[in-house]
């Protein structure tokens, strides 16, 4: 009986050693393979995609850092929601939004303008670069330039949070934020209070009106062409007097954000609408 028990224990030990050997080879390899995979979804099914080499892994890690940086500095409730949401425009925009595709095209247009360095994200540094373009024209006095700088800073902090190199605004976030701003009367009044300073910055002769040539300065600061400026000015100058007052300018700028009426001439205010 004792001999039988010793043989049984020996057999069991050999079995455990074989299993351990199998685990140490195939399972470890599978584990290594697992940490070098990522989930890909095509809208219907999800599957594991293997990284081809270290460069692919590094790219994905970089993407993970960028995705985190998009959320940095935003309210906790927004971060929780955005982590679970899809990054696609269609998924984000259709969740409770009653805004038209025309309005969303307009918001994408402005996001692209505010994204001065064209990396697909708006940061406070983009705001600074844009404001510097207008200030560099030299038509704002020192007091106006300081007020403009302060308002740009305040607008960012009130709408998108702290001034932080890792606080970015994606297209999806911009659409969502503008949707909420335009449904809040208090925020709506504050959202574009910097428009008068854009007018003053391009009012070269300080006449209180801007001509088509001065409007070209406006579009130049936005990164748009003289041709786009000429076409837009011809459309928005409804009375055909060849000039825009500050009131007309500001009202057109605001109307661009507020209306979903495609027949309104304000759709030309910020240049050609995005096709994306």
mmCIF file with all atom_site columns, C-alpha atoms in Angstrom, residues 104-227:
data_model
loop_
_atom_site.group_PDB
_atom_site.id
_atom_site.type_symbol
_atom_site.label_atom_id
_atom_site.label_alt_id
_atom_site.label_comp_id
_atom_site.label_asym_id
_atom_site.label_entity_id
_atom_site.label_seq_id
_atom_site.pdbx_PDB_ins_code
_atom_site.Cartn_x
_atom_site.Cartn_y
_atom_site.Cartn_z
_atom_site.occupancy
_atom_site.B_iso_or_equiv
_atom_site.pdbx_formal_charge
_atom_site.auth_seq_id
_atom_site.auth_comp_id
_atom_site.auth_asym_id
_atom_site.auth_atom_id
_atom_site.pdbx_PDB_model_num
ATOM 1   C CA . UNK A 1 104 ? -22.452 71.337  -36.383 1.00 0.00 ? 104 UNK A CA 1
ATOM 2   C CA . UNK A 1 105 ? -20.622 72.182  -39.612 1.00 0.00 ? 105 UNK A CA 1
ATOM 3   C CA . UNK A 1 106 ? -20.382 75.775  -38.440 1.00 0.00 ? 106 UNK A CA 1
ATOM 4   C CA . UNK A 1 107 ? -18.971 74.728  -35.078 1.00 0.00 ? 107 UNK A CA 1
ATOM 5   C CA . UNK A 1 108 ? -16.395 72.494  -36.762 1.00 0.00 ? 108 UNK A CA 1
ATOM 6   C CA . UNK A 1 109 ? -15.426 75.478  -38.903 1.00 0.00 ? 109 UNK A CA 1
ATOM 7   C CA . UNK A 1 110 ? -14.743 77.632  -35.843 1.00 0.00 ? 110 UNK A CA 1
ATOM 8   C CA . UNK A 1 111 ? -12.902 74.807  -34.085 1.00 0.00 ? 111 UNK A CA 1
ATOM 9   C CA . UNK A 1 112 ? -10.591 74.561  -37.092 1.00 0.00 ? 112 UNK A CA 1
ATOM 10  C CA . UNK A 1 113 ? -9.989  78.327  -36.987 1.00 0.00 ? 113 UNK A CA 1
ATOM 11  C CA . UNK A 1 114 ? -9.258  78.308  -33.257 1.00 0.00 ? 114 UNK A CA 1
ATOM 12  C CA . UNK A 1 115 ? -6.930  75.337  -33.762 1.00 0.00 ? 115 UNK A CA 1
ATOM 13  C CA . UNK A 1 116 ? -4.155  77.657  -34.931 1.00 0.00 ? 116 UNK A CA 1
ATOM 14  C CA . UNK A 1 117 ? -1.374  75.034  -34.984 1.00 0.00 ? 117 UNK A CA 1
ATOM 15  C CA . UNK A 1 118 ? -3.677  72.550  -36.778 1.00 0.00 ? 118 UNK A CA 1
ATOM 16  C CA . UNK A 1 119 ? -3.045  69.563  -34.512 1.00 0.00 ? 119 UNK A CA 1
ATOM 17  C CA . UNK A 1 120 ? -6.776  68.783  -34.257 1.00 0.00 ? 120 UNK A CA 1
ATOM 18  C CA . UNK A 1 121 ? -7.076  70.203  -30.730 1.00 0.00 ? 121 UNK A CA 1
ATOM 19  C CA . UNK A 1 122 ? -7.693  73.653  -29.269 1.00 0.00 ? 122 UNK A CA 1
ATOM 20  C CA . UNK A 1 123 ? -5.409  74.659  -26.423 1.00 0.00 ? 123 UNK A CA 1
ATOM 21  C CA . UNK A 1 124 ? -4.911  77.923  -24.583 1.00 0.00 ? 124 UNK A CA 1
ATOM 22  C CA . UNK A 1 125 ? -1.714  78.411  -26.579 1.00 0.00 ? 125 UNK A CA 1
ATOM 23  C CA . UNK A 1 126 ? -3.890  78.427  -29.728 1.00 0.00 ? 126 UNK A CA 1
ATOM 24  C CA . UNK A 1 127 ? -5.994  81.183  -28.152 1.00 0.00 ? 127 UNK A CA 1
ATOM 25  C CA . UNK A 1 128 ? -2.841  83.143  -27.405 1.00 0.00 ? 128 UNK A CA 1
ATOM 26  C CA . UNK A 1 129 ? -1.475  82.708  -30.930 1.00 0.00 ? 129 UNK A CA 1
ATOM 27  C CA . UNK A 1 130 ? -4.748  83.904  -32.445 1.00 0.00 ? 130 UNK A CA 1
ATOM 28  C CA . UNK A 1 131 ? -4.931  86.940  -30.175 1.00 0.00 ? 131 UNK A CA 1
ATOM 29  C CA . UNK A 1 132 ? -1.301  87.798  -30.960 1.00 0.00 ? 132 UNK A CA 1
ATOM 30  C CA . UNK A 1 133 ? -2.135  87.853  -34.666 1.00 0.00 ? 133 UNK A CA 1
ATOM 31  C CA . UNK A 1 134 ? -4.764  90.535  -34.083 1.00 0.00 ? 134 UNK A CA 1
ATOM 32  C CA . UNK A 1 135 ? -2.643  92.515  -31.632 1.00 0.00 ? 135 UNK A CA 1
ATOM 33  C CA . UNK A 1 136 ? 0.342   92.439  -33.994 1.00 0.00 ? 136 UNK A CA 1
ATOM 34  C CA . UNK A 1 137 ? -1.646  94.500  -36.520 1.00 0.00 ? 137 UNK A CA 1
ATOM 35  C CA . UNK A 1 138 ? -0.888  97.425  -34.209 1.00 0.00 ? 138 UNK A CA 1
ATOM 36  C CA . UNK A 1 139 ? -4.360  98.982  -34.203 1.00 0.00 ? 139 UNK A CA 1
ATOM 37  C CA . UNK A 1 140 ? -5.179  98.323  -30.541 1.00 0.00 ? 140 UNK A CA 1
ATOM 38  C CA . UNK A 1 141 ? -3.796  100.730 -27.970 1.00 0.00 ? 141 UNK A CA 1
ATOM 39  C CA . UNK A 1 142 ? -2.093  99.385  -24.848 1.00 0.00 ? 142 UNK A CA 1
ATOM 40  C CA . UNK A 1 143 ? -5.276  99.440  -22.786 1.00 0.00 ? 143 UNK A CA 1
ATOM 41  C CA . UNK A 1 144 ? -7.316  97.648  -25.458 1.00 0.00 ? 144 UNK A CA 1
ATOM 42  C CA . UNK A 1 145 ? -4.572  95.071  -25.992 1.00 0.00 ? 145 UNK A CA 1
ATOM 43  C CA . UNK A 1 146 ? -4.467  94.290  -22.270 1.00 0.00 ? 146 UNK A CA 1
ATOM 44  C CA . UNK A 1 147 ? -8.266  94.062  -22.060 1.00 0.00 ? 147 UNK A CA 1
ATOM 45  C CA . UNK A 1 148 ? -8.264  91.735  -25.065 1.00 0.00 ? 148 UNK A CA 1
ATOM 46  C CA . UNK A 1 149 ? -5.630  89.493  -23.459 1.00 0.00 ? 149 UNK A CA 1
ATOM 47  C CA . UNK A 1 150 ? -7.574  89.391  -20.189 1.00 0.00 ? 150 UNK A CA 1
ATOM 48  C CA . UNK A 1 151 ? -10.854 88.543  -21.914 1.00 0.00 ? 151 UNK A CA 1
ATOM 49  C CA . UNK A 1 152 ? -9.255  85.751  -23.940 1.00 0.00 ? 152 UNK A CA 1
ATOM 50  C CA . UNK A 1 153 ? -7.856  84.281  -20.714 1.00 0.00 ? 153 UNK A CA 1
ATOM 51  C CA . UNK A 1 154 ? -11.172 84.649  -18.856 1.00 0.00 ? 154 UNK A CA 1
ATOM 52  C CA . UNK A 1 155 ? -13.140 83.114  -21.735 1.00 0.00 ? 155 UNK A CA 1
ATOM 53  C CA . UNK A 1 156 ? -10.889 80.053  -21.747 1.00 0.00 ? 156 UNK A CA 1
ATOM 54  C CA . UNK A 1 157 ? -11.063 79.548  -17.989 1.00 0.00 ? 157 UNK A CA 1
ATOM 55  C CA . UNK A 1 158 ? -14.840 79.952  -17.818 1.00 0.00 ? 158 UNK A CA 1
ATOM 56  C CA . UNK A 1 159 ? -15.549 77.690  -20.759 1.00 0.00 ? 159 UNK A CA 1
ATOM 57  C CA . UNK A 1 160 ? -12.804 75.063  -20.702 1.00 0.00 ? 160 UNK A CA 1
ATOM 58  C CA . UNK A 1 161 ? -11.168 75.154  -17.307 1.00 0.00 ? 161 UNK A CA 1
ATOM 59  C CA . UNK A 1 162 ? -7.632  75.811  -16.104 1.00 0.00 ? 162 UNK A CA 1
ATOM 60  C CA . UNK A 1 163 ? -4.830  77.097  -18.284 1.00 0.00 ? 163 UNK A CA 1
ATOM 61  C CA . UNK A 1 164 ? -2.789  73.946  -18.546 1.00 0.00 ? 164 UNK A CA 1
ATOM 62  C CA . UNK A 1 165 ? -0.561  72.619  -21.368 1.00 0.00 ? 165 UNK A CA 1
ATOM 63  C CA . UNK A 1 166 ? -2.472  69.309  -21.162 1.00 0.00 ? 166 UNK A CA 1
ATOM 64  C CA . UNK A 1 167 ? -5.954  70.831  -21.283 1.00 0.00 ? 167 UNK A CA 1
ATOM 65  C CA . UNK A 1 168 ? -7.144  70.364  -24.858 1.00 0.00 ? 168 UNK A CA 1
ATOM 66  C CA . UNK A 1 169 ? -10.537 70.735  -26.537 1.00 0.00 ? 169 UNK A CA 1
ATOM 67  C CA . UNK A 1 170 ? -11.385 68.207  -29.231 1.00 0.00 ? 170 UNK A CA 1
ATOM 68  C CA . UNK A 1 171 ? -13.934 68.808  -31.980 1.00 0.00 ? 171 UNK A CA 1
ATOM 69  C CA . UNK A 1 172 ? -16.419 66.612  -30.104 1.00 0.00 ? 172 UNK A CA 1
ATOM 70  C CA . UNK A 1 173 ? -15.901 68.528  -26.856 1.00 0.00 ? 173 UNK A CA 1
ATOM 71  C CA . UNK A 1 174 ? -16.248 71.868  -28.640 1.00 0.00 ? 174 UNK A CA 1
ATOM 72  C CA . UNK A 1 175 ? -19.565 70.803  -30.172 1.00 0.00 ? 175 UNK A CA 1
ATOM 73  C CA . UNK A 1 176 ? -20.821 69.606  -26.813 1.00 0.00 ? 176 UNK A CA 1
ATOM 74  C CA . UNK A 1 177 ? -19.656 72.695  -24.934 1.00 0.00 ? 177 UNK A CA 1
ATOM 75  C CA . UNK A 1 178 ? -21.133 75.119  -27.471 1.00 0.00 ? 178 UNK A CA 1
ATOM 76  C CA . UNK A 1 179 ? -24.398 73.203  -27.397 1.00 0.00 ? 179 UNK A CA 1
ATOM 77  C CA . UNK A 1 180 ? -24.599 73.719  -23.627 1.00 0.00 ? 180 UNK A CA 1
ATOM 78  C CA . UNK A 1 181 ? -23.447 77.345  -23.803 1.00 0.00 ? 181 UNK A CA 1
ATOM 79  C CA . UNK A 1 182 ? -26.144 78.257  -26.290 1.00 0.00 ? 182 UNK A CA 1
ATOM 80  C CA . UNK A 1 183 ? -28.789 76.692  -24.052 1.00 0.00 ? 183 UNK A CA 1
ATOM 81  C CA . UNK A 1 184 ? -27.636 78.787  -21.075 1.00 0.00 ? 184 UNK A CA 1
ATOM 82  C CA . UNK A 1 185 ? -28.613 82.465  -21.313 1.00 0.00 ? 185 UNK A CA 1
ATOM 83  C CA . UNK A 1 186 ? -25.940 83.557  -18.836 1.00 0.00 ? 186 UNK A CA 1
ATOM 84  C CA . UNK A 1 187 ? -23.110 81.788  -20.655 1.00 0.00 ? 187 UNK A CA 1
ATOM 85  C CA . UNK A 1 188 ? -24.525 82.809  -24.028 1.00 0.00 ? 188 UNK A CA 1
ATOM 86  C CA . UNK A 1 189 ? -24.009 86.492  -23.210 1.00 0.00 ? 189 UNK A CA 1
ATOM 87  C CA . UNK A 1 190 ? -20.393 85.909  -22.168 1.00 0.00 ? 190 UNK A CA 1
ATOM 88  C CA . UNK A 1 191 ? -19.339 83.442  -24.856 1.00 0.00 ? 191 UNK A CA 1
ATOM 89  C CA . UNK A 1 192 ? -18.221 85.922  -27.524 1.00 0.00 ? 192 UNK A CA 1
ATOM 90  C CA . UNK A 1 193 ? -17.492 89.140  -25.670 1.00 0.00 ? 193 UNK A CA 1
ATOM 91  C CA . UNK A 1 194 ? -14.108 89.281  -27.414 1.00 0.00 ? 194 UNK A CA 1
ATOM 92  C CA . UNK A 1 195 ? -15.731 90.043  -30.803 1.00 0.00 ? 195 UNK A CA 1
ATOM 93  C CA . UNK A 1 196 ? -15.564 93.853  -30.343 1.00 0.00 ? 196 UNK A CA 1
ATOM 94  C CA . UNK A 1 197 ? -11.792 93.556  -29.890 1.00 0.00 ? 197 UNK A CA 1
ATOM 95  C CA . UNK A 1 198 ? -11.442 91.703  -33.171 1.00 0.00 ? 198 UNK A CA 1
ATOM 96  C CA . UNK A 1 199 ? -13.315 94.568  -34.820 1.00 0.00 ? 199 UNK A CA 1
ATOM 97  C CA . UNK A 1 200 ? -11.112 97.229  -33.184 1.00 0.00 ? 200 UNK A CA 1
ATOM 98  C CA . UNK A 1 201 ? -7.982  95.302  -34.154 1.00 0.00 ? 201 UNK A CA 1
ATOM 99  C CA . UNK A 1 202 ? -8.836  95.435  -37.882 1.00 0.00 ? 202 UNK A CA 1
ATOM 100 C CA . UNK A 1 203 ? -10.381 98.944  -37.883 1.00 0.00 ? 203 UNK A CA 1
ATOM 101 C CA . UNK A 1 204 ? -7.158  100.373 -39.254 1.00 0.00 ? 204 UNK A CA 1
ATOM 102 C CA . UNK A 1 205 ? -8.320  103.986 -39.655 1.00 0.00 ? 205 UNK A CA 1
ATOM 103 C CA . UNK A 1 206 ? -10.353 103.885 -36.399 1.00 0.00 ? 206 UNK A CA 1
ATOM 104 C CA . UNK A 1 207 ? -13.425 105.131 -38.252 1.00 0.00 ? 207 UNK A CA 1
ATOM 105 C CA . UNK A 1 208 ? -15.844 102.868 -36.401 1.00 0.00 ? 208 UNK A CA 1
ATOM 106 C CA . UNK A 1 209 ? -16.471 100.938 -39.630 1.00 0.00 ? 209 UNK A CA 1
ATOM 107 C CA . UNK A 1 210 ? -14.491 98.301  -41.487 1.00 0.00 ? 210 UNK A CA 1
ATOM 108 C CA . UNK A 1 211 ? -14.192 98.179  -45.246 1.00 0.00 ? 211 UNK A CA 1
ATOM 109 C CA . UNK A 1 212 ? -13.636 95.139  -47.421 1.00 0.00 ? 212 UNK A CA 1
ATOM 110 C CA . UNK A 1 213 ? -9.871  95.684  -47.203 1.00 0.00 ? 213 UNK A CA 1
ATOM 111 C CA . UNK A 1 214 ? -10.033 95.800  -43.409 1.00 0.00 ? 214 UNK A CA 1
ATOM 112 C CA . UNK A 1 215 ? -12.240 92.705  -43.441 1.00 0.00 ? 215 UNK A CA 1
ATOM 113 C CA . UNK A 1 216 ? -9.425  91.017  -45.371 1.00 0.00 ? 216 UNK A CA 1
ATOM 114 C CA . UNK A 1 217 ? -7.184  91.712  -42.364 1.00 0.00 ? 217 UNK A CA 1
ATOM 115 C CA . UNK A 1 218 ? -9.760  89.915  -40.214 1.00 0.00 ? 218 UNK A CA 1
ATOM 116 C CA . UNK A 1 219 ? -9.696  86.860  -42.453 1.00 0.00 ? 219 UNK A CA 1
ATOM 117 C CA . UNK A 1 220 ? -5.900  86.979  -42.690 1.00 0.00 ? 220 UNK A CA 1
ATOM 118 C CA . UNK A 1 221 ? -5.676  86.704  -38.898 1.00 0.00 ? 221 UNK A CA 1
ATOM 119 C CA . UNK A 1 222 ? -8.060  83.737  -39.067 1.00 0.00 ? 222 UNK A CA 1
ATOM 120 C CA . UNK A 1 223 ? -5.750  82.050  -41.569 1.00 0.00 ? 223 UNK A CA 1
ATOM 121 C CA . UNK A 1 224 ? -8.079  82.604  -44.541 1.00 0.00 ? 224 UNK A CA 1
ATOM 122 C CA . UNK A 1 225 ? -7.473  84.132  -47.973 1.00 0.00 ? 225 UNK A CA 1
ATOM 123 C CA . UNK A 1 226 ? -8.313  87.534  -49.448 1.00 0.00 ? 226 UNK A CA 1
ATOM 124 C CA . UNK A 1 227 ? -10.578 85.786  -51.946 1.00 0.00 ? 227 UNK A CA 1
#
